[in-house]
PDB file of C-alpha atoms and ligand atoms in Angstrom:
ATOM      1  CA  UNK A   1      -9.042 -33.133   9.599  1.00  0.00           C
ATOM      2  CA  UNK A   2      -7.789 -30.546  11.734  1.00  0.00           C
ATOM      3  CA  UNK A   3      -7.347 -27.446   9.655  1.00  0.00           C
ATOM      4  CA  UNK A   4      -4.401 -24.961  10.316  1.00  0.00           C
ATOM      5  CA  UNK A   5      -6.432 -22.277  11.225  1.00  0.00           C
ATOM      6  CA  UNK A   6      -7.702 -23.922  14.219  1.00  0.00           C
ATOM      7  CA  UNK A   7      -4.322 -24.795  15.908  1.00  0.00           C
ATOM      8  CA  UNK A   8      -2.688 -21.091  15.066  1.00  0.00           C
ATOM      9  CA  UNK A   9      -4.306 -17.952  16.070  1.00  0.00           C
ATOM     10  CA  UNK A  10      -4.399 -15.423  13.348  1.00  0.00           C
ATOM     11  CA  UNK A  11      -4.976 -11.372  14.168  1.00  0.00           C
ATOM     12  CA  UNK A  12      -6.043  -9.229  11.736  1.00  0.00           C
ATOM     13  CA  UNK A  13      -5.297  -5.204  12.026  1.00  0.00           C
ATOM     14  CA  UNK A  14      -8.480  -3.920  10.698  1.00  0.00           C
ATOM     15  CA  UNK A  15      -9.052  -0.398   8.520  1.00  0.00           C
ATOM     16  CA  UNK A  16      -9.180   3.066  11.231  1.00  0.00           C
ATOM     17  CA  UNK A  17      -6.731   0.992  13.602  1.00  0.00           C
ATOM     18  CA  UNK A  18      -3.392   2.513  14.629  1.00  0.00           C
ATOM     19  CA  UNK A  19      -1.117   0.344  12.499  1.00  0.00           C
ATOM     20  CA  UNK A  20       0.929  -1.986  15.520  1.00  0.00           C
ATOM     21  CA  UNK A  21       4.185  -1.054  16.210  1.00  0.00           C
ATOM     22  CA  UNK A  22       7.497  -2.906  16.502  1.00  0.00           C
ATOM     23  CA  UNK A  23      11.392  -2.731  16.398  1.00  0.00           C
ATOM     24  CA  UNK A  24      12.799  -4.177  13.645  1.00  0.00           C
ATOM     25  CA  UNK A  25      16.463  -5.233  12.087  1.00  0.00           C
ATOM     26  CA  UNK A  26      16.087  -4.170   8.266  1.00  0.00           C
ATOM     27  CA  UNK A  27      18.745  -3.962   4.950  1.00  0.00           C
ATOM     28  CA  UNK A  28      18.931  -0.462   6.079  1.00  0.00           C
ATOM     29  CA  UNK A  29      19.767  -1.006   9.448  1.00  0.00           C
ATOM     30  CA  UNK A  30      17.059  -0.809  12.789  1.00  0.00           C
ATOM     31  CA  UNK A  31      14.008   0.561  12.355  1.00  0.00           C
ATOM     32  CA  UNK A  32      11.248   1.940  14.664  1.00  0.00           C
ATOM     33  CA  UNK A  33       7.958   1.158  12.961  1.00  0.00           C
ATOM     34  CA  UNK A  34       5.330   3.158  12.262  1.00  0.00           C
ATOM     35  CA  UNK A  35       6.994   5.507  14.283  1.00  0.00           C
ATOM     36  CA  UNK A  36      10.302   6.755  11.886  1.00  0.00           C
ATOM     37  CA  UNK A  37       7.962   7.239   9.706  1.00  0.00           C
ATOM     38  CA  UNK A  38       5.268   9.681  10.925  1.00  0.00           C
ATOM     39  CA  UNK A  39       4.571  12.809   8.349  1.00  0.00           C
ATOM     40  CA  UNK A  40       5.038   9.935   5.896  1.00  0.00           C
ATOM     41  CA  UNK A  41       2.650   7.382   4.410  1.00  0.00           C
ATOM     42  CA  UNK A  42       3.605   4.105   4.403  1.00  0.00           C
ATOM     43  CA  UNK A  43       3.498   1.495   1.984  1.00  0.00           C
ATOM     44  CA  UNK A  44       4.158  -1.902   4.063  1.00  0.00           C
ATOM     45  CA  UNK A  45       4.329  -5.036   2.039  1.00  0.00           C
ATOM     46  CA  UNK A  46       5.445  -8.592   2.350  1.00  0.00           C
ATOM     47  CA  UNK A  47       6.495 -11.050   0.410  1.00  0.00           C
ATOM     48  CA  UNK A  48       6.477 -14.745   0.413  1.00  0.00           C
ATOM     49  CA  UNK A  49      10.063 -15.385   0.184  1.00  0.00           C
ATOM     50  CA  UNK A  50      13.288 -14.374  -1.249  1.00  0.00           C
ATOM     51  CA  UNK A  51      14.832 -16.095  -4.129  1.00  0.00           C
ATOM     52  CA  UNK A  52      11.554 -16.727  -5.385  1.00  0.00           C
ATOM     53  CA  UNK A  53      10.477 -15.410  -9.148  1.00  0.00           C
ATOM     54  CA  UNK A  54       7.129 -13.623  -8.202  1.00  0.00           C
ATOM     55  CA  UNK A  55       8.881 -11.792  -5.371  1.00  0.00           C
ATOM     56  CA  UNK A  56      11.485 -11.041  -7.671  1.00  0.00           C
ATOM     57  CA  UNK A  57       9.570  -9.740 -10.365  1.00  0.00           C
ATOM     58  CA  UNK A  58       7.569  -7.156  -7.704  1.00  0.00           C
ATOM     59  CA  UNK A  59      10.880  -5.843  -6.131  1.00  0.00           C
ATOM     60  CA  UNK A  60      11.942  -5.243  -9.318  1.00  0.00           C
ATOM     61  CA  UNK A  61       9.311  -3.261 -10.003  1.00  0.00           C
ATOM     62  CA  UNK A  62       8.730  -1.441  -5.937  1.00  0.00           C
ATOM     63  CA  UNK A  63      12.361  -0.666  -6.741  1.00  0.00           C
ATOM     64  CA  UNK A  64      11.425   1.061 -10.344  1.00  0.00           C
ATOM     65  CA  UNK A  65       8.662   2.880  -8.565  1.00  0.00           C
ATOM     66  CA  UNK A  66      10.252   4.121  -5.511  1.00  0.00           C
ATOM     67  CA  UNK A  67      11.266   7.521  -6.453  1.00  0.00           C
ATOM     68  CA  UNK A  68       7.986   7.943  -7.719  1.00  0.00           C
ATOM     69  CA  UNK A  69       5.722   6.474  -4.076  1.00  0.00           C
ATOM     70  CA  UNK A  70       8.675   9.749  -2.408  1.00  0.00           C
ATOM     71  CA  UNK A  71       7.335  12.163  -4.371  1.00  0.00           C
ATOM     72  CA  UNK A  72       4.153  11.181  -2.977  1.00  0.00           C
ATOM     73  CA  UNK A  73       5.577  11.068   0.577  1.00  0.00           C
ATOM     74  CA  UNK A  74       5.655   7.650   0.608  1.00  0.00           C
ATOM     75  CA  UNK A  75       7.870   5.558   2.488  1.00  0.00           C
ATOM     76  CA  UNK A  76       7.932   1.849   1.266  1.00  0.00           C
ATOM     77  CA  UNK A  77       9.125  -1.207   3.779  1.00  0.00           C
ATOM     78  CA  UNK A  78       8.945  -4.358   3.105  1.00  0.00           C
ATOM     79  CA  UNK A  79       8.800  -7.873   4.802  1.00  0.00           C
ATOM     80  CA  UNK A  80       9.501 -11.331   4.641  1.00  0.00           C
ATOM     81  CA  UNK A  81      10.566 -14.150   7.377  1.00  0.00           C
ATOM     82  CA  UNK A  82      13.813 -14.762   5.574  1.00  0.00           C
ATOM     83  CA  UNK A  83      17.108 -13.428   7.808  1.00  0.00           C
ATOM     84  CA  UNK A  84      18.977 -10.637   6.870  1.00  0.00           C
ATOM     85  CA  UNK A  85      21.514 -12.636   5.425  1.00  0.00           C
ATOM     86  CA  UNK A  86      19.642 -14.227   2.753  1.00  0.00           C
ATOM     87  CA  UNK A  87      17.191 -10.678   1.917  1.00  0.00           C
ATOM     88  CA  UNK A  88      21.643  -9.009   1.262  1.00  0.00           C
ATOM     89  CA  UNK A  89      22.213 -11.957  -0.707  1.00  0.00           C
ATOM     90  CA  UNK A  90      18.934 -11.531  -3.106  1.00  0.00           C
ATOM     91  CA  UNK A  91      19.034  -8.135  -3.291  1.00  0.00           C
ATOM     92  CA  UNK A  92      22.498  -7.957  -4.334  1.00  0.00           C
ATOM     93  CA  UNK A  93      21.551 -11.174  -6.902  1.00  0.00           C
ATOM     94  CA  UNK A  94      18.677  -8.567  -8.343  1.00  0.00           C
ATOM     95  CA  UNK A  95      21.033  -5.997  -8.788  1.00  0.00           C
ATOM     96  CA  UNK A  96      23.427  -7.641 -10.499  1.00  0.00           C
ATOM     97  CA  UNK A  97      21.643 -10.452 -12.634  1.00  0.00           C
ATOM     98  CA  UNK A  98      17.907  -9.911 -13.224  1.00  0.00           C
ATOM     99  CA  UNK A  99      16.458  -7.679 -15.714  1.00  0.00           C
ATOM    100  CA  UNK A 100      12.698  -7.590 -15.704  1.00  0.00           C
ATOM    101  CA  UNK A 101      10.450  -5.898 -18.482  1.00  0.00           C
ATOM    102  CA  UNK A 102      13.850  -4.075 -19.631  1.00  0.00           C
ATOM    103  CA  UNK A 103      14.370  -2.879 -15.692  1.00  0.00           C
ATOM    104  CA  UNK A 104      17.918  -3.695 -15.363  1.00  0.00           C
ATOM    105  CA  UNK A 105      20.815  -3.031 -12.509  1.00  0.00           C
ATOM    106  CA  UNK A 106      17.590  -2.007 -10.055  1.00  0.00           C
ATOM    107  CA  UNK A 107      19.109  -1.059  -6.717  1.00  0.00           C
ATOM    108  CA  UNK A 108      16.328  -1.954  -3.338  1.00  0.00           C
ATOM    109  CA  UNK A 109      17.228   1.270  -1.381  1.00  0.00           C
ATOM    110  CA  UNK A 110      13.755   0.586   0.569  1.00  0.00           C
ATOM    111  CA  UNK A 111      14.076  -1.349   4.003  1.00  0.00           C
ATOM    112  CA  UNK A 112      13.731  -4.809   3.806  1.00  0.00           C
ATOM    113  CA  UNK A 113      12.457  -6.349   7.382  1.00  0.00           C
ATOM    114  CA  UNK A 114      13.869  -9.707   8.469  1.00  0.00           C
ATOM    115  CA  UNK A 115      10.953 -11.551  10.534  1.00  0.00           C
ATOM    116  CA  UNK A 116      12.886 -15.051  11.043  1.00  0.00           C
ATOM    117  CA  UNK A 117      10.815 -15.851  14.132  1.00  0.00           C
ATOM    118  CA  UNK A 118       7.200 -14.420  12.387  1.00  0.00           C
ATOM    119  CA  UNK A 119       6.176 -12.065  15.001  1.00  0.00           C
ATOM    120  CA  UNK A 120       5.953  -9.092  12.963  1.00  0.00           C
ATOM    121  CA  UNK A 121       4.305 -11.293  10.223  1.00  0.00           C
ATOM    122  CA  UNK A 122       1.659 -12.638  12.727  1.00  0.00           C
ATOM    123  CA  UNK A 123       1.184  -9.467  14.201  1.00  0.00           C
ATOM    124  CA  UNK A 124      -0.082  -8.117  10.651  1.00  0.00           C
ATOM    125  CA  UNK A 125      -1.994 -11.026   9.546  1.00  0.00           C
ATOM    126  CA  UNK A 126       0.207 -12.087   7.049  1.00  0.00           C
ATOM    127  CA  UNK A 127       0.608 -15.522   7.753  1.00  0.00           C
ATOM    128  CA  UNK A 128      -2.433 -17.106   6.557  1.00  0.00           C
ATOM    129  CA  UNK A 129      -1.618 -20.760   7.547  1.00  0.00           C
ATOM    130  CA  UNK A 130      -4.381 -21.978   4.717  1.00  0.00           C
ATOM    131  CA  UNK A 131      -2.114 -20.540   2.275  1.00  0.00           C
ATOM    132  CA  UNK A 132       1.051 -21.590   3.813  1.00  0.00           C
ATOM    133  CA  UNK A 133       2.070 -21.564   7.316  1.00  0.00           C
ATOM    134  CA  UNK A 134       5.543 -20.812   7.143  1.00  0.00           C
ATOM    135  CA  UNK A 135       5.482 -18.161   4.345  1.00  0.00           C
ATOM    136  CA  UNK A 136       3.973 -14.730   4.679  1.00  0.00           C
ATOM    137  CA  UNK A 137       0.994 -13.979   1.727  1.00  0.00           C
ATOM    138  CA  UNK A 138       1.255 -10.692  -0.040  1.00  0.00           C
ATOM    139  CA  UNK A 139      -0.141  -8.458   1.975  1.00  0.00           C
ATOM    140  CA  UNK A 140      -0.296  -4.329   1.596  1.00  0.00           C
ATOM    141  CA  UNK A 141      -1.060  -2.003   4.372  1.00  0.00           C
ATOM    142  CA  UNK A 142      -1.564   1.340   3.138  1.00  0.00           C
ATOM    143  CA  UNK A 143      -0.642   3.347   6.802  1.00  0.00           C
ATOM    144  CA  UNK A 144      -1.332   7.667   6.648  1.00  0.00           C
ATOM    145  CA  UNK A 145       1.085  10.117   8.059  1.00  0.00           C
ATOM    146  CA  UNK A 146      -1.265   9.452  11.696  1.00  0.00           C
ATOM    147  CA  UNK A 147       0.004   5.985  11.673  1.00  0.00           C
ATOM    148  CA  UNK A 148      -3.962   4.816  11.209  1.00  0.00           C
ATOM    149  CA  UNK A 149      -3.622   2.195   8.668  1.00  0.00           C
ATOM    150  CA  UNK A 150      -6.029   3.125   5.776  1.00  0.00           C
ATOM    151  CA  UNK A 151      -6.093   0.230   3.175  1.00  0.00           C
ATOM    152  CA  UNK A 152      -5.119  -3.141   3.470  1.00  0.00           C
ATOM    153  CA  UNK A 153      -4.640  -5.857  -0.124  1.00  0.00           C
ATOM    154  CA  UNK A 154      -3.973  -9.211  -0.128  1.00  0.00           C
ATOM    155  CA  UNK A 155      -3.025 -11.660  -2.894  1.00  0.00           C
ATOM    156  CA  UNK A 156      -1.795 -15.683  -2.845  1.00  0.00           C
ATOM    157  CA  UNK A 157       1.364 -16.520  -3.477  1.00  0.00           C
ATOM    158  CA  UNK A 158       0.866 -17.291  -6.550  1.00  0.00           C
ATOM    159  CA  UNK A 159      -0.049 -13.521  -7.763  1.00  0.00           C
ATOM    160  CA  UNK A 160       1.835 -10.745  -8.550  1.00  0.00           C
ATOM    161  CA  UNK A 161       0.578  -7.823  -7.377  1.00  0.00           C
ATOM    162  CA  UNK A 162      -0.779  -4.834  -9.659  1.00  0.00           C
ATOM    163  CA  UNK A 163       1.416  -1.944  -8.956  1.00  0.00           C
ATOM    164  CA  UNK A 164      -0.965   0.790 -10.871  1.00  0.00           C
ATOM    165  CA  UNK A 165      -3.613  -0.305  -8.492  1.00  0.00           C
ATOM    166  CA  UNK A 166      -1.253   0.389  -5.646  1.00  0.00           C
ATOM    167  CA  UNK A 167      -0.363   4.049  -6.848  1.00  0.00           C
ATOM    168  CA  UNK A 168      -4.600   4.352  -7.543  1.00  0.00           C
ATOM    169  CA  UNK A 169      -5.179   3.248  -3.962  1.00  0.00           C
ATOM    170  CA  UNK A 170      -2.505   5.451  -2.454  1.00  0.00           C
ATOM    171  CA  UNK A 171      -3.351   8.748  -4.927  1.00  0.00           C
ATOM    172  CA  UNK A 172      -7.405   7.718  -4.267  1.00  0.00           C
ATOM    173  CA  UNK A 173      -6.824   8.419  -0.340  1.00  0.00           C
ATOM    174  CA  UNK A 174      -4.308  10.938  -0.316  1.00  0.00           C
ATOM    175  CA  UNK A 175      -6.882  12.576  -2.609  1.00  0.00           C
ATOM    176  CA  UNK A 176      -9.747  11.678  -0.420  1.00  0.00           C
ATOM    177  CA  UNK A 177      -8.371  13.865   2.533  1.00  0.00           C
ATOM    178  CA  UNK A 178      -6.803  16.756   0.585  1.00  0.00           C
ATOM    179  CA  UNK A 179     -10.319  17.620  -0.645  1.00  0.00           C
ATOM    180  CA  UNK A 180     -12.674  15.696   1.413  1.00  0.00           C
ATOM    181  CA  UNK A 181     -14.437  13.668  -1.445  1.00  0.00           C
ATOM    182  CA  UNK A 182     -14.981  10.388  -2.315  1.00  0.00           C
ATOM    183  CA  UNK A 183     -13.992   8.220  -5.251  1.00  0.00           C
ATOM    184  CA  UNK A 184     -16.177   6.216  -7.841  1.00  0.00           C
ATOM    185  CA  UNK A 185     -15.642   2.959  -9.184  1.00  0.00           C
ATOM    186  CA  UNK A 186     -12.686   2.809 -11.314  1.00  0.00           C
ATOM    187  CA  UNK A 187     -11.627   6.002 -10.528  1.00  0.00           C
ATOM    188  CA  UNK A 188      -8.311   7.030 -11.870  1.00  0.00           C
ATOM    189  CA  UNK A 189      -6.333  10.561 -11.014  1.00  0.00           C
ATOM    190  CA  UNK A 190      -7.729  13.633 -12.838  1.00  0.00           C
ATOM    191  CA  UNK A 191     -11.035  12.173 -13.177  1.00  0.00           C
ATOM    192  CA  UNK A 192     -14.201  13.693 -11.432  1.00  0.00           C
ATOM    193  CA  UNK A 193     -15.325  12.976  -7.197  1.00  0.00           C
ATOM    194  CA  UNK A 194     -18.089  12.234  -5.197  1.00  0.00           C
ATOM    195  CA  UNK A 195     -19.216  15.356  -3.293  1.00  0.00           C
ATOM    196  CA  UNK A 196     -20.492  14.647   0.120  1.00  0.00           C
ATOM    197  CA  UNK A 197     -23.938  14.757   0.729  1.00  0.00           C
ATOM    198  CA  UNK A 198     -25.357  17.962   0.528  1.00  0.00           C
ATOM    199  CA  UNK A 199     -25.975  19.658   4.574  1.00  0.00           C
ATOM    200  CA  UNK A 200     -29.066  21.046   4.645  1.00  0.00           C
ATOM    201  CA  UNK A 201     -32.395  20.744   1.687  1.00  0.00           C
ATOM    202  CA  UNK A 202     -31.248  24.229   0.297  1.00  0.00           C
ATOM    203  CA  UNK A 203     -27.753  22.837  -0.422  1.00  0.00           C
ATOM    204  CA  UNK A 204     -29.694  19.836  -2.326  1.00  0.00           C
ATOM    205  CA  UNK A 205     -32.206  21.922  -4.583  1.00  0.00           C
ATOM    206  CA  UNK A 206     -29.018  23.961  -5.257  1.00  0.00           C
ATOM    207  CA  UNK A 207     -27.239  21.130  -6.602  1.00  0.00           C
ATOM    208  CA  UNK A 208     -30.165  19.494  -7.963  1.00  0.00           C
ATOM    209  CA  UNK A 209     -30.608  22.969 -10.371  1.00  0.00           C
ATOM    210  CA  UNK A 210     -26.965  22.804 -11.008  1.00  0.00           C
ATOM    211  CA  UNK A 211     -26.567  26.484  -9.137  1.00  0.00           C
ATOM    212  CA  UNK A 212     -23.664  24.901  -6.978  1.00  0.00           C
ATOM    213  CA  UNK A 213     -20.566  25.846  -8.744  1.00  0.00           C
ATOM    214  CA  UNK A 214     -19.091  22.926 -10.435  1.00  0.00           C
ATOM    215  CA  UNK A 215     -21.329  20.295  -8.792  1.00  0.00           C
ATOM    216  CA  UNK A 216     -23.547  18.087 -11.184  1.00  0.00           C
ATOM    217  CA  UNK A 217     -26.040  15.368  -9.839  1.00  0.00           C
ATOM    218  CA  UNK A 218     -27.186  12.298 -11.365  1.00  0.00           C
ATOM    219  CA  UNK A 219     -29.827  12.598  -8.581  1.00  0.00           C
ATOM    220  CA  UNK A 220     -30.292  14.177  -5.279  1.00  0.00           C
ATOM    221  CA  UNK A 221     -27.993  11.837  -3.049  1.00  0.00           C
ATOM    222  CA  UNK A 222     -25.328  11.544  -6.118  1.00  0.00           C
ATOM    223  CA  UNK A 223     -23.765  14.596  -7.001  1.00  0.00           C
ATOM    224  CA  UNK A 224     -19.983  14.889  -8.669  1.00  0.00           C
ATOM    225  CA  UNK A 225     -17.623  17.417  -9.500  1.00  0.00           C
ATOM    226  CA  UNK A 226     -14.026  17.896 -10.598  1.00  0.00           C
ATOM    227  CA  UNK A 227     -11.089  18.800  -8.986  1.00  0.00           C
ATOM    228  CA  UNK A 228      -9.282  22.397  -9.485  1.00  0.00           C
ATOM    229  CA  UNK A 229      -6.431  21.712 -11.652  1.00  0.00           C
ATOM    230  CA  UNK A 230      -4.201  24.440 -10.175  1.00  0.00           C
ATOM    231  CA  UNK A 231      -4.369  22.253  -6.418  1.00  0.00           C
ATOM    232  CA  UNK A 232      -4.077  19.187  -7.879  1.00  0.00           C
ATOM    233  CA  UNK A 233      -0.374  20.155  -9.619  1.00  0.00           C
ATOM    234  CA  UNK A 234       0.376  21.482  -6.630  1.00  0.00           C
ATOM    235  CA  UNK A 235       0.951  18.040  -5.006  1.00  0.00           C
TER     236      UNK A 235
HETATM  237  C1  BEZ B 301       7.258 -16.616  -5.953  1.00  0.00           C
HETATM  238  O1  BEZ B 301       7.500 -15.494  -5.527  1.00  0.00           O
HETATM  239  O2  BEZ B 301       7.530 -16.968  -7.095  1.00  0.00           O
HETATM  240  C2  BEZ B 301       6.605 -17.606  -5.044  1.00  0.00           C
HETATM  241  C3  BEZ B 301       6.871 -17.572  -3.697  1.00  0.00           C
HETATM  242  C4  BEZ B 301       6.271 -18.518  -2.879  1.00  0.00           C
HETATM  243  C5  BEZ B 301       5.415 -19.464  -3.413  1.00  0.00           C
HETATM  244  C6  BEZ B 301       5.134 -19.452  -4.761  1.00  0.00           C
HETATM  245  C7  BEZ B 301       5.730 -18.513  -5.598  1.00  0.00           C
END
């Protein structure tokens, strides 16, 4: 049996690569992409298909969340290879007749890309012709105000996506280069970092007899320490 993945050829933008660009006709008119949105992050999604409940059920809830990805300079744009026509159409539907977990009368104001022919899709690796070859999975580049795309998630069709883990992934980086740290597992804003390892064996014994201001290790090559409050509001 010949398996899809052998007759299409699938490419893959991989984490530290300059996220590709393209011209594209959105709900918001023509867009430039990454380009219009440099200074910005970006939050660049797609979806399987419009009209659909899962898809539904996340722009419900990318639209409840928007104004809170701007005040994280966040730009989000979305995808799908459905034609303008029919992303108007569901969008409009949204607005006026769904109500999701008591969101009600939720305006898209992101753009909406309209990838009928599936170059942008294939350009992005979001056709993933196991899963379906004429649907785009749900796929999420995270892409930093350098255009160098950061983060990438992927989920079936059949999954919703988890929208705190989003906002963890985008405040986790964002955090990450504001202080130059790392994050542990399961980190969560306002919890403690990773500091990087120590430069030199006098920084070490320093940290290792807790004479480093604020830094505590559980041993010499994994030390922690929390963030000032006063920057961290500041964002
Ligand atoms: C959905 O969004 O509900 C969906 C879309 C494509 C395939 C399966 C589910």
């Amino acid at each position: 049996m010949i398996m899809h993945s052998e007759v299409f050829s699938v490419s893959l933008p991989r984490i530290g690569d300059i996220a590709p660009s393209f011209k594209a006709e959105t709900t918001q008119g023509t867009i430039h992409f990454p380009d219009d949105y440099k200074g910005k992050w970006i939050l660049f999604f797609s979806h399987p298909a419009d009209f659909t409940p899962v898809c539904t059920s996340e722009f419900i809830t990318f639209a409840s969340l928007e104004d809170e990805f701007s005040k994280l300079n966040t730009q989000l744009v979305g995808l799908s290879v459905d034609g303008l026509y029919s992303h108007i159409a569901w969008l409009r539907t949204i607005k006026e007749k769904i109500e999701f977990r008591g969101l009600k009368d939720v305006e898209v104001r992101f753009p909406l890309i309209e990838d009928i022919t599936m170059e942008i899709a294939r350009k992005y690796g979001m056709i993933q012709p196991n899963e379906s070859s004429t649907k785009a999975v749900r796929a999420v580049f995270f892409i930093d105000p350098h255009s160098t795309i950061r983060a990438m998630i992927y989920y079936p069709l059949s999954l919703g996506r988890n929208f705190e883990e989003l906002k963890r992934v985008l405040i986790g980086l964002q955090t990450a280069d504001q202080f130059g740290v790392a994050l542990p597992a399961d980190w969560q804003p306002g919890e403690d970092v990773i500091v990087p390892p120590a430069n030199s064996c006098g920084q070490a014994e320093k940290r290792m007899n807790g004479q480093d201001e604020g830094v505590y290790c559980k041993d010499w090559f994994f030390c922690m320490k929390p963030l000032p409050l006063e920057e961290l509001e500041q964002r």
